[in-house]
Coordinates of C-alpha atoms and ligand atoms in Angstrom, one line a residue:
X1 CA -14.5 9.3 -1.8
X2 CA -11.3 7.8 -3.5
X3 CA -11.2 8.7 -7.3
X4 CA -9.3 6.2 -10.1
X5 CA -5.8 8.0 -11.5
X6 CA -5.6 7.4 -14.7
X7 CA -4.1 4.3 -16.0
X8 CA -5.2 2.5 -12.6
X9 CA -6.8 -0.8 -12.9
X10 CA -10.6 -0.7 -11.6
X11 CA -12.8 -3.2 -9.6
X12 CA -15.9 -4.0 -10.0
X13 CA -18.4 -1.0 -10.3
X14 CA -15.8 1.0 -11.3
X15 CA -14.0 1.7 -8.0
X16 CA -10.2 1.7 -7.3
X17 CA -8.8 -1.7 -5.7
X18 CA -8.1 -1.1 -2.7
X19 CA -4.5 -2.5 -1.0
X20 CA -4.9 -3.5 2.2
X21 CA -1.9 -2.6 3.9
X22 CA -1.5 1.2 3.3
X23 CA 0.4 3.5 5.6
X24 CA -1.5 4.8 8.7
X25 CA -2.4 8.5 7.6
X26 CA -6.0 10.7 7.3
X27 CA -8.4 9.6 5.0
X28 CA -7.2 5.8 5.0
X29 CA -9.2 3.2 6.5
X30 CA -8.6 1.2 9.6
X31 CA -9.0 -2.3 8.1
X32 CA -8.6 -4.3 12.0
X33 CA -6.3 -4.9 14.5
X34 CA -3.2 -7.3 15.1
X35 CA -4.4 -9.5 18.0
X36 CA -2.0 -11.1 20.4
X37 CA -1.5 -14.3 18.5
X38 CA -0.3 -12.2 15.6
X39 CA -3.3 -12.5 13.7
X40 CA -5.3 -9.6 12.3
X41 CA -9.1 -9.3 13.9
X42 CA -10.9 -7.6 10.8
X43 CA -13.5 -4.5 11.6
X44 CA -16.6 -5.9 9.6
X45 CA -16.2 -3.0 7.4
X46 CA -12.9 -0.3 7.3
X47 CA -13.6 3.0 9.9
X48 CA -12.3 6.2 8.5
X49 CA -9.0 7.4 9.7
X50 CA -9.4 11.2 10.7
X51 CA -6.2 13.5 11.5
X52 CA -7.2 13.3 15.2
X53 CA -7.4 9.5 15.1
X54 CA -4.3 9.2 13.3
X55 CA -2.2 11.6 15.5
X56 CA -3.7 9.7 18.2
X57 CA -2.5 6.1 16.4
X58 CA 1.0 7.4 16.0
X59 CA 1.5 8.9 19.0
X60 CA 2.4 5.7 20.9
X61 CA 4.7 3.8 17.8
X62 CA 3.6 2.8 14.3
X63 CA 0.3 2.3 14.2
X64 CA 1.5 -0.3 10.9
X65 CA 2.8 -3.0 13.0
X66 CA -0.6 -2.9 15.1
X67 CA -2.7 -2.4 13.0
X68 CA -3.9 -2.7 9.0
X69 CA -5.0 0.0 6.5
X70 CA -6.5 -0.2 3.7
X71 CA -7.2 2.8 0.7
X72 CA -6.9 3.1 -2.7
X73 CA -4.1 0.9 -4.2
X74 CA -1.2 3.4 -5.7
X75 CA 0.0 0.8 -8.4
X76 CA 3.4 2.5 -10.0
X77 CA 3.3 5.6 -7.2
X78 CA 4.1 1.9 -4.4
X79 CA 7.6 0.7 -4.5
X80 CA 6.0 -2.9 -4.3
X81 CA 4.3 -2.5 -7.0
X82 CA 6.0 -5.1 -10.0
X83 CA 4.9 -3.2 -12.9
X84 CA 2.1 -5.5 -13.4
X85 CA 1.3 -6.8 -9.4
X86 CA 1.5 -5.9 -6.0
X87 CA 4.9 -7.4 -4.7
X88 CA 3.9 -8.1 -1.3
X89 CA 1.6 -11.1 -1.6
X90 CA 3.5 -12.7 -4.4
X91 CA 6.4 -12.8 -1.6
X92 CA 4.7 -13.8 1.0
X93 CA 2.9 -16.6 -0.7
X94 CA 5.8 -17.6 -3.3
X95 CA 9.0 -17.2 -1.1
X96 CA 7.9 -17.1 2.6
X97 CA 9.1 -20.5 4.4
X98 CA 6.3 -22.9 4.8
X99 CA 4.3 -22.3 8.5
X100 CA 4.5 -24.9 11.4
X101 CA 0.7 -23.5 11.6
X102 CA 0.0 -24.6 7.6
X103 CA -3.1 -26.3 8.8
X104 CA -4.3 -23.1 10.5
X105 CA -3.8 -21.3 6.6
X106 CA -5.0 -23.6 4.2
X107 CA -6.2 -21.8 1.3
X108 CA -10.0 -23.7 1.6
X109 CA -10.3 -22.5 5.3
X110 CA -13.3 -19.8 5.7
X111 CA -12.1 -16.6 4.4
X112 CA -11.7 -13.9 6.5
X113 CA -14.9 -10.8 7.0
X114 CA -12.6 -8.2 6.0
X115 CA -15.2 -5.8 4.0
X116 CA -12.8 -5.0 1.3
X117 CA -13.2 -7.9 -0.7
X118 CA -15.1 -6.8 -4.0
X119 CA -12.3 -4.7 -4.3
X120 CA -8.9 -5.6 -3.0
X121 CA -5.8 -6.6 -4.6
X122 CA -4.4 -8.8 -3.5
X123 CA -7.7 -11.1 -3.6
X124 CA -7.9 -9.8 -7.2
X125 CA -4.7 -11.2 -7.6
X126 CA -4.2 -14.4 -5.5
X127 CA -7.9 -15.2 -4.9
X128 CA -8.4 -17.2 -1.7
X129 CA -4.9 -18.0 -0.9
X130 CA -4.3 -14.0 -0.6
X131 CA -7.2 -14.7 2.4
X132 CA -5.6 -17.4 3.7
X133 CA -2.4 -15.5 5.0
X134 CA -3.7 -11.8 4.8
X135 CA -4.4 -12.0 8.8
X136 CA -0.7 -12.8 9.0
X137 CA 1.0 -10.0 7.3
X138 CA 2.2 -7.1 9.2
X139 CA 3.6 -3.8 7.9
X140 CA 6.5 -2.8 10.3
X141 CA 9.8 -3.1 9.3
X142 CA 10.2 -0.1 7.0
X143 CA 11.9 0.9 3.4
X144 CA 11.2 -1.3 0.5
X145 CA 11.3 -4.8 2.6
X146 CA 8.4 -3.2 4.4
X147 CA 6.1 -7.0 4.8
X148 CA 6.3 -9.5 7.0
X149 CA 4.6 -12.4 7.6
X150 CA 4.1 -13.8 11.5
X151 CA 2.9 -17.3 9.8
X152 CA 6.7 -18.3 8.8
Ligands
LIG1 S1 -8.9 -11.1 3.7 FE1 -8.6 -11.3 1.4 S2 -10.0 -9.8 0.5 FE2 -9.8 -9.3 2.7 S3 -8.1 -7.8 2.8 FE3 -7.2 -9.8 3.1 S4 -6.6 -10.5 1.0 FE4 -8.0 -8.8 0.8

């Protein structure tokens, strides 16, 4: 169990948010799978990652651009962290190109089972239109410019 650093904002019931799209390491959570048409497949609720499974992940490329992981959100300790946001869903949803597949991302579509919601940031922060595109971000390219979205 995740505790709160001090200063970090909390969700509901006290907990942590939780970012979900954290590095593949022990003790984060496997939030789903990228699926063939670029779009993440959600677990109905995170599986722990253990060393063995991690080794395992990263043993044939970055598990990041295959997968999503969610854990407790690092706020000033993440270099997308604004000072007051997280970065990487204000880009993606302020300065990503519009989609050819807009229909397939409206913002009233169902939102996705992801099992994080109560708590995760970027819902906290963009509210449904964070659901709307989450399935389509990836974390692969590395360094700071670390997102991108397959929906552009
Ligand atoms: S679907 Fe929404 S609540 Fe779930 S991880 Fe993505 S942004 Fe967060």
């Amino acid at each position: 169990m995740s505790t709160v650093t001090a200063g970090q904002e909390e969700g509901p019931l006290g907990q942590p948010r939780a970012c979900p799209s954290v590095a593949c390491h022990e003790g984060a959570s496997l939030l789903g799978a990228m699926t063939g048409s670029g779009r993440l497949a959600y677990l109905p609720m995170p599986v722990l990652v253990d060393a063995a499974f991690a080794d395992r992940l990263e043993a044939t490329g970055r598990p990041e651009g295959r997968y999503r992981f969610t854990g407790p959100c690092s706020e000033g300790a993440c270099p997308q962290w604004t000072g007051t946001d997280c970065g990487v869903i204000d880009h993606v949803l302020d300065d990503e190109p519009p989609s050819p597949s807009a229909g397939a991302l409206r913002a009233d579509a169902p939102l996705p089972t992801c099992g994080i919601r109560r708590t995760c940031r970027w819902f906290a922060q963009r509210g449904a239109a964070a659901c709307a595109v989450c399935p389509t971000i990836v974390a692969d390219t590395g360094g700071t410019a670390t997102y991108r979205s397959t929906h552009g």
